Coordinates of C-alpha atoms (C1' of nucleotides) in Angstrom, one line a residue:
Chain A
X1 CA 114.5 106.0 146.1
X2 CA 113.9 107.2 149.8
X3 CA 112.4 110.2 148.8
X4 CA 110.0 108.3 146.4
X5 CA 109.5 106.4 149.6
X6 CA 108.9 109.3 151.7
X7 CA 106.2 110.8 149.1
X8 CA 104.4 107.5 149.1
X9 CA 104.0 107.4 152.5
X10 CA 102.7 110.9 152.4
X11 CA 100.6 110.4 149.7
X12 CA 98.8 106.9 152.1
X13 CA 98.8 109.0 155.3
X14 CA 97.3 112.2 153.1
X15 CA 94.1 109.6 151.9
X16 CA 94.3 108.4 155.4
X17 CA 93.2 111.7 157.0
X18 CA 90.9 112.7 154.3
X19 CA 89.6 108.7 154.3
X20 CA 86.0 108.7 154.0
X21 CA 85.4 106.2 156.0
X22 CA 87.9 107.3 158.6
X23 CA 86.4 107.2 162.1
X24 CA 85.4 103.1 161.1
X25 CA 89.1 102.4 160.4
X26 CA 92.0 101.9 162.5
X27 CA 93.5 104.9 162.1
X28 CA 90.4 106.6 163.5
X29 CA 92.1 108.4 166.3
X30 CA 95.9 109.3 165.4
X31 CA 97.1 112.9 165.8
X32 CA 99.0 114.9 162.8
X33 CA 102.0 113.6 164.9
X34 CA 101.6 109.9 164.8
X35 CA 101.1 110.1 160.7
X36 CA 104.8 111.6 160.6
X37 CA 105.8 107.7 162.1
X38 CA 104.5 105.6 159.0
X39 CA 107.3 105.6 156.9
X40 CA 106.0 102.9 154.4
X41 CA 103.5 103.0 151.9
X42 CA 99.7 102.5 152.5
X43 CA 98.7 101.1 149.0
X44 CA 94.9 101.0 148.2
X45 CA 94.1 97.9 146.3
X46 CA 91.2 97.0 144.2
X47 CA 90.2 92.9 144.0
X48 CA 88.1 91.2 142.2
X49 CA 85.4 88.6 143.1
X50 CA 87.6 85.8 144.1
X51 CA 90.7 88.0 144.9
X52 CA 92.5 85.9 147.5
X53 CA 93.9 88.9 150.1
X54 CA 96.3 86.4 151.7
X55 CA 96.7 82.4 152.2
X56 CA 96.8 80.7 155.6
X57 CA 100.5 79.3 155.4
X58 CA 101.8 82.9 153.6
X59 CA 104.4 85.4 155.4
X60 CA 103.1 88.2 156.8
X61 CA 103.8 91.5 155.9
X62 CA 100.1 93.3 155.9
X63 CA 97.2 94.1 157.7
X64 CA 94.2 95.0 156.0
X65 CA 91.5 97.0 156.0
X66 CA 88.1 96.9 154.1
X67 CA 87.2 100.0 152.3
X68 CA 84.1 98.3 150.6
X69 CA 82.6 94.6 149.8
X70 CA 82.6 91.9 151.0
X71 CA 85.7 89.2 152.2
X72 CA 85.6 85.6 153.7
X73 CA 87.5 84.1 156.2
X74 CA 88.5 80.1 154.9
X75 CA 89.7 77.5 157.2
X76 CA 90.9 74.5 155.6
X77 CA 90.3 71.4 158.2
X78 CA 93.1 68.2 158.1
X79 CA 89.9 66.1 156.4
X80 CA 90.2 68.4 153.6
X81 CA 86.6 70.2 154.1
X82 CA 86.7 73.8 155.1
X83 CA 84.7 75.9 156.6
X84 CA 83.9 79.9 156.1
X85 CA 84.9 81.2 159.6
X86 CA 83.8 84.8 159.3
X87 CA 82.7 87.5 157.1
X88 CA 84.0 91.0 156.9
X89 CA 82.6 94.4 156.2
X90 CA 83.9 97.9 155.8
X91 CA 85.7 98.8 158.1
X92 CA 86.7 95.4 159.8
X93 CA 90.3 94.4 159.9
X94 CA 91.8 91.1 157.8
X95 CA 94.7 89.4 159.1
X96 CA 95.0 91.7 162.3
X97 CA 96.8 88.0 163.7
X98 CA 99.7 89.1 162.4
X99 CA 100.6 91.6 164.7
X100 CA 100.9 88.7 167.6
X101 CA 101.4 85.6 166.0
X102 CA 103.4 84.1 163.1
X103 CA 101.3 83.1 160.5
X104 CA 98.1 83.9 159.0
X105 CA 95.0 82.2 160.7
X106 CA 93.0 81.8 157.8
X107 CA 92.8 82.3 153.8
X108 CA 91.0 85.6 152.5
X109 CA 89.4 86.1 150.0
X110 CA 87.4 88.5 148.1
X111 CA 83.6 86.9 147.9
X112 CA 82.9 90.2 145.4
X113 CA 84.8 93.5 143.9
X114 CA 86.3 94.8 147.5
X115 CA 88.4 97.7 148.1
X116 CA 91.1 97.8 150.6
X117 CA 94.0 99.3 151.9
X118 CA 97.1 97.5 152.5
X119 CA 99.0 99.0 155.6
X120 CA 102.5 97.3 156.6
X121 CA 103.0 95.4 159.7
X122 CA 105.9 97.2 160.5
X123 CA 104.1 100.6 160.5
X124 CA 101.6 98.9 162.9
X125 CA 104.6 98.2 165.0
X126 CA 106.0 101.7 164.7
X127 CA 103.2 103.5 165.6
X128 CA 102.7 101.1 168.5
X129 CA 105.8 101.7 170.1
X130 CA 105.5 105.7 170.2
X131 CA 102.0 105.5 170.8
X132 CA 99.2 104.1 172.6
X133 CA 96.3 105.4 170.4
X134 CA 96.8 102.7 168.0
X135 CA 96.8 100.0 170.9
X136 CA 93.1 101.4 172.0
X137 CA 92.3 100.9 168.1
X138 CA 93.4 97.5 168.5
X139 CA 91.9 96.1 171.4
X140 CA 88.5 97.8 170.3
X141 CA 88.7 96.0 166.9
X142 CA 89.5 93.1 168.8
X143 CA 86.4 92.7 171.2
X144 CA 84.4 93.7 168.5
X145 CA 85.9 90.7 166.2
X146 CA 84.9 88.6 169.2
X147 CA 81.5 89.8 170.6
X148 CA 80.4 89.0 166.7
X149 CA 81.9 86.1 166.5
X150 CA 79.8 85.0 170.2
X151 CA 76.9 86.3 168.3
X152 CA 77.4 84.5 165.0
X153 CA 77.9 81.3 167.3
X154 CA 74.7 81.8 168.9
X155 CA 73.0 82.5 165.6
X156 CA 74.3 80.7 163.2
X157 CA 75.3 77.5 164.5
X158 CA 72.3 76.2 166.2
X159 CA 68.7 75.4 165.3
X160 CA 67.3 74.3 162.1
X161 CA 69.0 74.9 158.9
X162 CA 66.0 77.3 158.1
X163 CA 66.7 79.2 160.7
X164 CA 70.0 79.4 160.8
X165 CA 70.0 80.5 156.6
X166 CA 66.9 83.2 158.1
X167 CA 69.4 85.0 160.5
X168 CA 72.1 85.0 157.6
X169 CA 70.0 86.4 155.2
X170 CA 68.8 89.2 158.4
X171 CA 72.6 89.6 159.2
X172 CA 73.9 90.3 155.7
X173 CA 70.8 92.5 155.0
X174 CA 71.7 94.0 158.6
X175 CA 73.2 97.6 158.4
X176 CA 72.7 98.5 154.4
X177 CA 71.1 101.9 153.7
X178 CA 68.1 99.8 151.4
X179 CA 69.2 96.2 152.3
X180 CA 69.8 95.1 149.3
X181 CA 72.7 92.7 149.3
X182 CA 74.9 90.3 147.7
X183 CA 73.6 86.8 148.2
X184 CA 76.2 84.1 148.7
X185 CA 76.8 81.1 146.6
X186 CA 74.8 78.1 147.7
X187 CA 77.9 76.9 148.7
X188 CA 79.1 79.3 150.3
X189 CA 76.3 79.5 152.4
X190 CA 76.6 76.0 153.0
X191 CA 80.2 76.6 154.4
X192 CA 78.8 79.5 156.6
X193 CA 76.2 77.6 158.4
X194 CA 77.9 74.0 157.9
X195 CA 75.1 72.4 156.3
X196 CA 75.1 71.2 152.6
X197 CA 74.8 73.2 149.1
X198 CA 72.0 71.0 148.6
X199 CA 70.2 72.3 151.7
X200 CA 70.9 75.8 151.1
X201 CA 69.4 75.7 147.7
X202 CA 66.4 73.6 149.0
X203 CA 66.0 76.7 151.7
X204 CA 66.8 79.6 149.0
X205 CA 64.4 78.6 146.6
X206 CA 61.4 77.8 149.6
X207 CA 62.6 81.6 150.6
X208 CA 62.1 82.8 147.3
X209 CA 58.9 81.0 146.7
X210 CA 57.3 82.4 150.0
X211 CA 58.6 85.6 149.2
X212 CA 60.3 86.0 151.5
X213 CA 63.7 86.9 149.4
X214 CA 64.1 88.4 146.0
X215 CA 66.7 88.3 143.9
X216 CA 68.3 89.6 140.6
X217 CA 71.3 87.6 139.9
X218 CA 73.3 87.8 143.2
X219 CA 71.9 91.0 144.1
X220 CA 68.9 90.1 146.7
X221 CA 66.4 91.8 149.2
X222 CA 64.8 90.4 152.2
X223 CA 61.3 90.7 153.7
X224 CA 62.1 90.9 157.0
X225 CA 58.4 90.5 158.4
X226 CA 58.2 87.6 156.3
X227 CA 61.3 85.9 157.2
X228 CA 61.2 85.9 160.9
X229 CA 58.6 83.4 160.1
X230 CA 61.5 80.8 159.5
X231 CA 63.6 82.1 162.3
X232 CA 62.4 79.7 165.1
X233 CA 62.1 76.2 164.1
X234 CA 58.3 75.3 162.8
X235 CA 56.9 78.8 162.5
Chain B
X1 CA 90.7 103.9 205.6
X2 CA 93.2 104.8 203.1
X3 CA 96.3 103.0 204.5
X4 CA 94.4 99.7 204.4
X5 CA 93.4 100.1 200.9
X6 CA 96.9 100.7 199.9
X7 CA 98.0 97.7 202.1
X8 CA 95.7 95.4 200.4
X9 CA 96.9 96.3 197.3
X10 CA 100.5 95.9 198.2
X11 CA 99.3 92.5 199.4
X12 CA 97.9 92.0 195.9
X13 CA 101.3 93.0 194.0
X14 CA 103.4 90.9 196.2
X15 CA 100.7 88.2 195.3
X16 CA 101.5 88.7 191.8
X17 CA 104.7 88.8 191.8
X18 CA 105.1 86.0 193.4
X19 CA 102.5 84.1 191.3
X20 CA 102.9 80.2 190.3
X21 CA 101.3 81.0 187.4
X22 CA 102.3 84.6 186.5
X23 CA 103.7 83.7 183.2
X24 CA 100.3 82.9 182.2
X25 CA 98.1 85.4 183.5
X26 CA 97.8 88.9 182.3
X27 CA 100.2 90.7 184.5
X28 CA 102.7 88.6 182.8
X29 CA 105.0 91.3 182.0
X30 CA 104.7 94.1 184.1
X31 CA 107.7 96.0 185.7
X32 CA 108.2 97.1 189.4
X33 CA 107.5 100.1 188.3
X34 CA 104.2 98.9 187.1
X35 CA 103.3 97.3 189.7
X36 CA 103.2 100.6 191.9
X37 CA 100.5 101.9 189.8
X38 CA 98.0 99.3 191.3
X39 CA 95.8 101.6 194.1
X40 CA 93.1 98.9 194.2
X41 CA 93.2 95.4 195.9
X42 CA 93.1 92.8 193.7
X43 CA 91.3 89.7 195.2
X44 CA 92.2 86.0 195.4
X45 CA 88.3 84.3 195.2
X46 CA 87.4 80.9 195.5
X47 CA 84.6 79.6 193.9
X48 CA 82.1 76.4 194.1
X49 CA 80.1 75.1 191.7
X50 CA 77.8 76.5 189.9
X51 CA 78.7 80.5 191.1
X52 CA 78.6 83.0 189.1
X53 CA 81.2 85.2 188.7
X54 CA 79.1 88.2 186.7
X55 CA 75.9 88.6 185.0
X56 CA 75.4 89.7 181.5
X57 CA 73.6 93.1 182.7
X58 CA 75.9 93.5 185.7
X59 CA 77.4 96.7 186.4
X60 CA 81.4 96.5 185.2
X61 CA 83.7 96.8 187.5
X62 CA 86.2 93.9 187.2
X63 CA 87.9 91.3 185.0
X64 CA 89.0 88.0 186.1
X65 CA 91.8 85.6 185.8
X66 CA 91.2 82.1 186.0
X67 CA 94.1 80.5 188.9
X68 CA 92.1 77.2 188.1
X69 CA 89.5 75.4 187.5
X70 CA 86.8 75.9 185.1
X71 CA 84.2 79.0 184.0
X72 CA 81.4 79.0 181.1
X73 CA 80.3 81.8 179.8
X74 CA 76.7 81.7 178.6
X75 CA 74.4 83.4 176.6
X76 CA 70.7 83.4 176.8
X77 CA 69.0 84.5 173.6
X78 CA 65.5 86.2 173.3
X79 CA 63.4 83.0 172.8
X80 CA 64.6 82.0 176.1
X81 CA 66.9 79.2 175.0
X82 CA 70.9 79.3 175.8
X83 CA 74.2 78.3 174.2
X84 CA 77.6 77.6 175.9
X85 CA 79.8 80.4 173.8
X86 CA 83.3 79.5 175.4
X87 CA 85.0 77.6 178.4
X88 CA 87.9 78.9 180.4
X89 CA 90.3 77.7 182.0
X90 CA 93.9 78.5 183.6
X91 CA 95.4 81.4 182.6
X92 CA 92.4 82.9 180.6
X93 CA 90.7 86.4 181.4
X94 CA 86.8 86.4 182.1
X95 CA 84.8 90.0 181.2
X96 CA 88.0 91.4 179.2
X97 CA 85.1 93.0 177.3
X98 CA 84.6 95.4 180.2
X99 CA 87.6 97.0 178.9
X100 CA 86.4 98.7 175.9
X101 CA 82.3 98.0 175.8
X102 CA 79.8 98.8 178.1
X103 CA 78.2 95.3 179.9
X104 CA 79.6 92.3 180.2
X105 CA 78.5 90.2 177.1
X106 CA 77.5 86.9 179.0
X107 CA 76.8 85.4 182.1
X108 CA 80.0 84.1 183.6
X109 CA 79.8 80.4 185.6
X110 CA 82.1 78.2 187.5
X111 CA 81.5 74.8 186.2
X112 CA 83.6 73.2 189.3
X113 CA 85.5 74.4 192.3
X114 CA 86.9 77.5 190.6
X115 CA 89.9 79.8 191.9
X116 CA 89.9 83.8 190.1
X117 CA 91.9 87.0 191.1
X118 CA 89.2 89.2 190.3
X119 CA 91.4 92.4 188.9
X120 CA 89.6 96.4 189.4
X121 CA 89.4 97.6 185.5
X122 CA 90.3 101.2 187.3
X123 CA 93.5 99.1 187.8
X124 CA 94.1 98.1 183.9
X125 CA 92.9 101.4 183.3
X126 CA 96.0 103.4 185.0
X127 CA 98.6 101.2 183.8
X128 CA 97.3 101.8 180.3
X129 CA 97.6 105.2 180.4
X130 CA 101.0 104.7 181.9
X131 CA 102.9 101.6 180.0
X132 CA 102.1 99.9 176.6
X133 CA 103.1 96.2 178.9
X134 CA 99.4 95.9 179.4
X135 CA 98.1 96.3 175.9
X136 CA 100.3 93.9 174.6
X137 CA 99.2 91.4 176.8
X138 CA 95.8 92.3 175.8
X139 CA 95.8 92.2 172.4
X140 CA 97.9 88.6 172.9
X141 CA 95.0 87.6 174.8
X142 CA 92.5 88.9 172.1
X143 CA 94.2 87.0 169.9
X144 CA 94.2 83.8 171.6
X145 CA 90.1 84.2 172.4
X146 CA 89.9 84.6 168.6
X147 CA 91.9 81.6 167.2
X148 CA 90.8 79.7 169.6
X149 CA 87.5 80.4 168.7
X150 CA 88.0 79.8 165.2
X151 CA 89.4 76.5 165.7
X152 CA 85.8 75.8 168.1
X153 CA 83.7 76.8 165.2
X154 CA 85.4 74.8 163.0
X155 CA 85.6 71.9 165.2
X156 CA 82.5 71.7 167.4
X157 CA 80.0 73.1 165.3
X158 CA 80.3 70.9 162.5
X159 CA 80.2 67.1 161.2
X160 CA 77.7 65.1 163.2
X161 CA 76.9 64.4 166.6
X162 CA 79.6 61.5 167.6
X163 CA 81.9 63.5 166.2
X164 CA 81.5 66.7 168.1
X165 CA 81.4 65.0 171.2
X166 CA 84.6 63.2 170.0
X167 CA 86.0 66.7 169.8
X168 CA 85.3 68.1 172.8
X169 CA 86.1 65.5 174.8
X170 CA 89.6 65.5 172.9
X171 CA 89.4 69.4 173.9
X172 CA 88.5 69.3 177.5
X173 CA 91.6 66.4 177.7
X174 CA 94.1 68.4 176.4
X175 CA 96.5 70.0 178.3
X176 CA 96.2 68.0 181.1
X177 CA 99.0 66.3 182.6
X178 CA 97.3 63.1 183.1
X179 CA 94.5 63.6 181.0
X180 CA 91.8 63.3 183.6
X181 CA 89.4 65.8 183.2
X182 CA 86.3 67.3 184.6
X183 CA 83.3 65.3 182.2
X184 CA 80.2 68.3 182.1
X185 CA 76.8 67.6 182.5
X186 CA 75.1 65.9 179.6
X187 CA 73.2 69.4 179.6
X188 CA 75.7 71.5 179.4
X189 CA 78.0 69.2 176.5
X190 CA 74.0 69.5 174.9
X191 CA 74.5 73.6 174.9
X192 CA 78.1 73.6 174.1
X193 CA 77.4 71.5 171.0
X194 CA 74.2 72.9 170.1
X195 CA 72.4 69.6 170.5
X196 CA 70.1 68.1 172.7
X197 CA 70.7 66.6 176.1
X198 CA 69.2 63.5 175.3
X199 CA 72.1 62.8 172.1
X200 CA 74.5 63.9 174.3
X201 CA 73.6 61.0 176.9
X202 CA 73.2 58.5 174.5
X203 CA 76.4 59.5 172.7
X204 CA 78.4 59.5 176.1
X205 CA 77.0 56.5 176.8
X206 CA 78.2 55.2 173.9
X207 CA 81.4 56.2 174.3
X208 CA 81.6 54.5 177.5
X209 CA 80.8 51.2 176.1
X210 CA 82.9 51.4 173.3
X211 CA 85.7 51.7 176.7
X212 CA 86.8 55.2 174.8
X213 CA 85.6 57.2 177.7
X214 CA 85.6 56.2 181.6
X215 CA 83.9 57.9 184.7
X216 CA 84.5 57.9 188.1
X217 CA 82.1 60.5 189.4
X218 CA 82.4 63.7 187.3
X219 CA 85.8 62.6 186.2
X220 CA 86.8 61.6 183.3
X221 CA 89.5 60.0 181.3
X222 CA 89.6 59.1 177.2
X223 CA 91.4 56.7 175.5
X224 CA 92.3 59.0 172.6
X225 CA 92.9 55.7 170.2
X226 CA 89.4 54.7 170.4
X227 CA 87.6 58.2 170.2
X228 CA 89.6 59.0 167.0
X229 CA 87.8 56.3 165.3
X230 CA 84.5 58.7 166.0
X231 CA 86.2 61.5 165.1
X232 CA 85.0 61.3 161.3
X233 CA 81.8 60.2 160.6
X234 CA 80.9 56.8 159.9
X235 CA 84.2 55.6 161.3
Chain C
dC1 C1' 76.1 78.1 120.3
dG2 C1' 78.2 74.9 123.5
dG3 C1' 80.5 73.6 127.6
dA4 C1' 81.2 74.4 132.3
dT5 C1' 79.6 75.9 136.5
dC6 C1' 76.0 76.7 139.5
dG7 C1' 71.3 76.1 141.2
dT8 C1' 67.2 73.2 141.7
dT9 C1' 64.6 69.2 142.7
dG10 C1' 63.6 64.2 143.8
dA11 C1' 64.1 59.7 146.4
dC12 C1' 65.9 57.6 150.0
dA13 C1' 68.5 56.4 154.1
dG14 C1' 70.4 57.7 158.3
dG15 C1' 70.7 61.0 162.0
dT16 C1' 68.6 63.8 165.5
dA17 C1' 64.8 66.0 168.0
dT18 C1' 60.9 65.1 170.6
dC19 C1' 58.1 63.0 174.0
dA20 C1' 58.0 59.7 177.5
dA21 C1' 59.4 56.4 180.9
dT22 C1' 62.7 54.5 184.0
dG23 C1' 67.2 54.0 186.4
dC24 C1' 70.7 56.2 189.1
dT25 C1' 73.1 59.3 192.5
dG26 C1' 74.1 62.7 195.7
dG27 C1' 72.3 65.3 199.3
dT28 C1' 69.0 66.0 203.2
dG29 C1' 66.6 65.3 207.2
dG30 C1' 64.8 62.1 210.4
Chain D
dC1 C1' 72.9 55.4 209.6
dC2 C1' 69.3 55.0 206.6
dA3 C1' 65.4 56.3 203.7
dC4 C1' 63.8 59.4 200.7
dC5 C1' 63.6 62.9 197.3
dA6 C1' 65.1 65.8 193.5
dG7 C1' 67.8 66.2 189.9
dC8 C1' 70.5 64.0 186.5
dA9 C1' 71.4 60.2 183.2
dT10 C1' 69.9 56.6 180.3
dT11 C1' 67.0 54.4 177.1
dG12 C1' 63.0 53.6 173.9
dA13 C1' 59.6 54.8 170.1
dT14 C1' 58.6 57.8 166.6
dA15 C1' 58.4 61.6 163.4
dC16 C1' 61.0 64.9 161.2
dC17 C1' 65.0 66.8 159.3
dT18 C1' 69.1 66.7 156.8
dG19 C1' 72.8 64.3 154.1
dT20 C1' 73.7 61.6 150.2
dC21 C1' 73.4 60.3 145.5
dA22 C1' 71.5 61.4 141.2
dA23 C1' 69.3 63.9 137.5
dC24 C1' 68.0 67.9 135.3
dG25 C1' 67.5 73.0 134.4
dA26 C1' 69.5 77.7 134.4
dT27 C1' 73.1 80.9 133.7
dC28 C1' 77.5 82.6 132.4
dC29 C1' 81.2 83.2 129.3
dG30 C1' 84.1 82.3 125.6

DNA sequence: CGGATCGTTGACAGGTATCAATGCTGGTGG
DNA sequence: CCACCAGCATTGATACCTGTCAACGATCCG
């Protein structure tokens, strides 16, 4: 049993180093010698649109990173509404609030097929007591998490719905090779940008009509000269 | 030259250890030990209204602790308009994202008579590269920015007007012994809410009639009873 | 094919921004 | 000490925007 233990492990921190994606995960900078600490098993996971990674009120065990697609950050409000808090990306961290804290913040879930990898909490803390590399990781990942969110504040939570459904559109095309992207529900988007499904749609379709976006199922493209038209309010 | 460096900073040390509020602040849990690492002075400043502790494009040379008081940070956008990202108060850290980035990501602005120790980031830098202490406290702090900032998206960036306002007021109340509370300019409630001074007024105003807010100057007490009741919309 | 879910569109009411005018207050200099 | 000024706060009128309620069309999947 340990030694099927053991081999796991090796098997995680083996994909680990040869991770494509490496230098955008947390792992970026650990030595040979730091890989010898995680003694549990890295698992990669594949969900499915809808996946839910982990719920707001469940015991932590994980932290998560994103491999590929596309994950949603829920809050649930007392009134019953919610609200979509963030988005991440490859390479951003899920659930990194459980290293400090006791619960999970939010509820995660998978807004199309993602790829992740599962890495224990308790391999987080190992490494974190022999090392500091990991702790640079953090606290990088950390600002980052917040210098988007002050951007997304500024963004998406202030002028016209137009506007504010313009710089989503720019922010999900932002960063892909052909900027093709996967277009969010209408309500969705409505939960991004706290404004109704209603007014989403209304703003999708006037997109769509301008030309401004194209779409093929949930698959869509931007034109970004186009679009800037709607980012300030009037014109 | 060199002695009275290293006598400032001993004066800074035996500042912090003998802090009121060193539980709070970063230095929380440092050691002695730690504390011998310290080379540069760490200042006590006091601050009026309405100065600024950094600029956005500033060189980077320090991060702040908040003794008391209260600090915006702000963050002007290309089209020349602003937005009120975050307020902070005791205990919090201003320009943390000196750290790890490059430029300070906002301006930085005493709100009222504001107290800071303004800490050298050589300072954070040594102890890093000498005891993990610091980076726990770090990543705590990250973590605290972030939830907390989750919870102000949720809450003050959603629902309508009265009920934002309801919000922050509720928000800017909290914590406080007695509840009284430094009441911001109608402008700046306008750019922490995203709206426009003129609803903020009226909405204040409003408030005030209703008898779920009173003034004496620029402070402020609620009658939390009453303001819950424009919590929700409608009632 | 049919039902369920999602997206689109319309009509209307209420909320908010905008433009504009007036009242209020704190600070300054005579 | 007082008068005045500049900035802030309040209030009004109006147009526009967005939420709400409702109906209908499109798409997905069994």
């Amino acid at each position: 049993m340990k030694a099927i233990e053991i081999t796991q492990a090796w098997n995680g921190t083996e994909k680990c180093q040869q991770c494509p994606i490496r230098d955008l995960v947390l792992f970026a900078d650990l030595k040979e010698d730091d890989f010898r600490l995680l003694h549990l098993p890295i698992n990669d996971l594949e969900l499915d649109k809808g996946s839910i990674l982990y719920e707001q009120k469940d015991e932590i065990n994980f932290v998560y990173t994103i491999r590929s697609g596309l994950v949603k950050l829920v809050r649930y409000l007392p009134n019953g509404s919610y609200r979509i808090i963030r988005l991440l990306r490859q390479g951003d961290l899920a659930g990194i609030e459980a290293l400090n804290g006791s619960a999970y913040l939010h509820h995660a879930i998978a807004m199309q097929s993602t790829s992740v990898c599962q890495i224990p909490v308790k391999n987080i803390e190992q490494l974190n007591s022999h090392s500091s590399h990991l702790y640079r990781q953090l606290t990088a990942r950390w600002q980052k998490v917040q210098s988007e969110a002050d951007i997304w504040l500024a963004d998406l939570t202030m002028g016209s719905s137009r506007s504010r459904v313009a710089n989503l559109l720019i922010y999900l095309a932002d960063s892909r090779p052909d900027e093709s992207f996967y277009l969010p529900s209408r309500e969705d988007i409505g939960a991004l940008l706290a404004i109704t499904t209603e007014t989403a749609s209304r703003i999708i379709a006037e997109f769509k009509r301008a030309g401004a976006l194209n779409t093929l199922r949930h698959t869509a493209k931007i034109d970004k000269i186009k679009l800037r038209h709607f980012q300030q309010k009037g014109d």
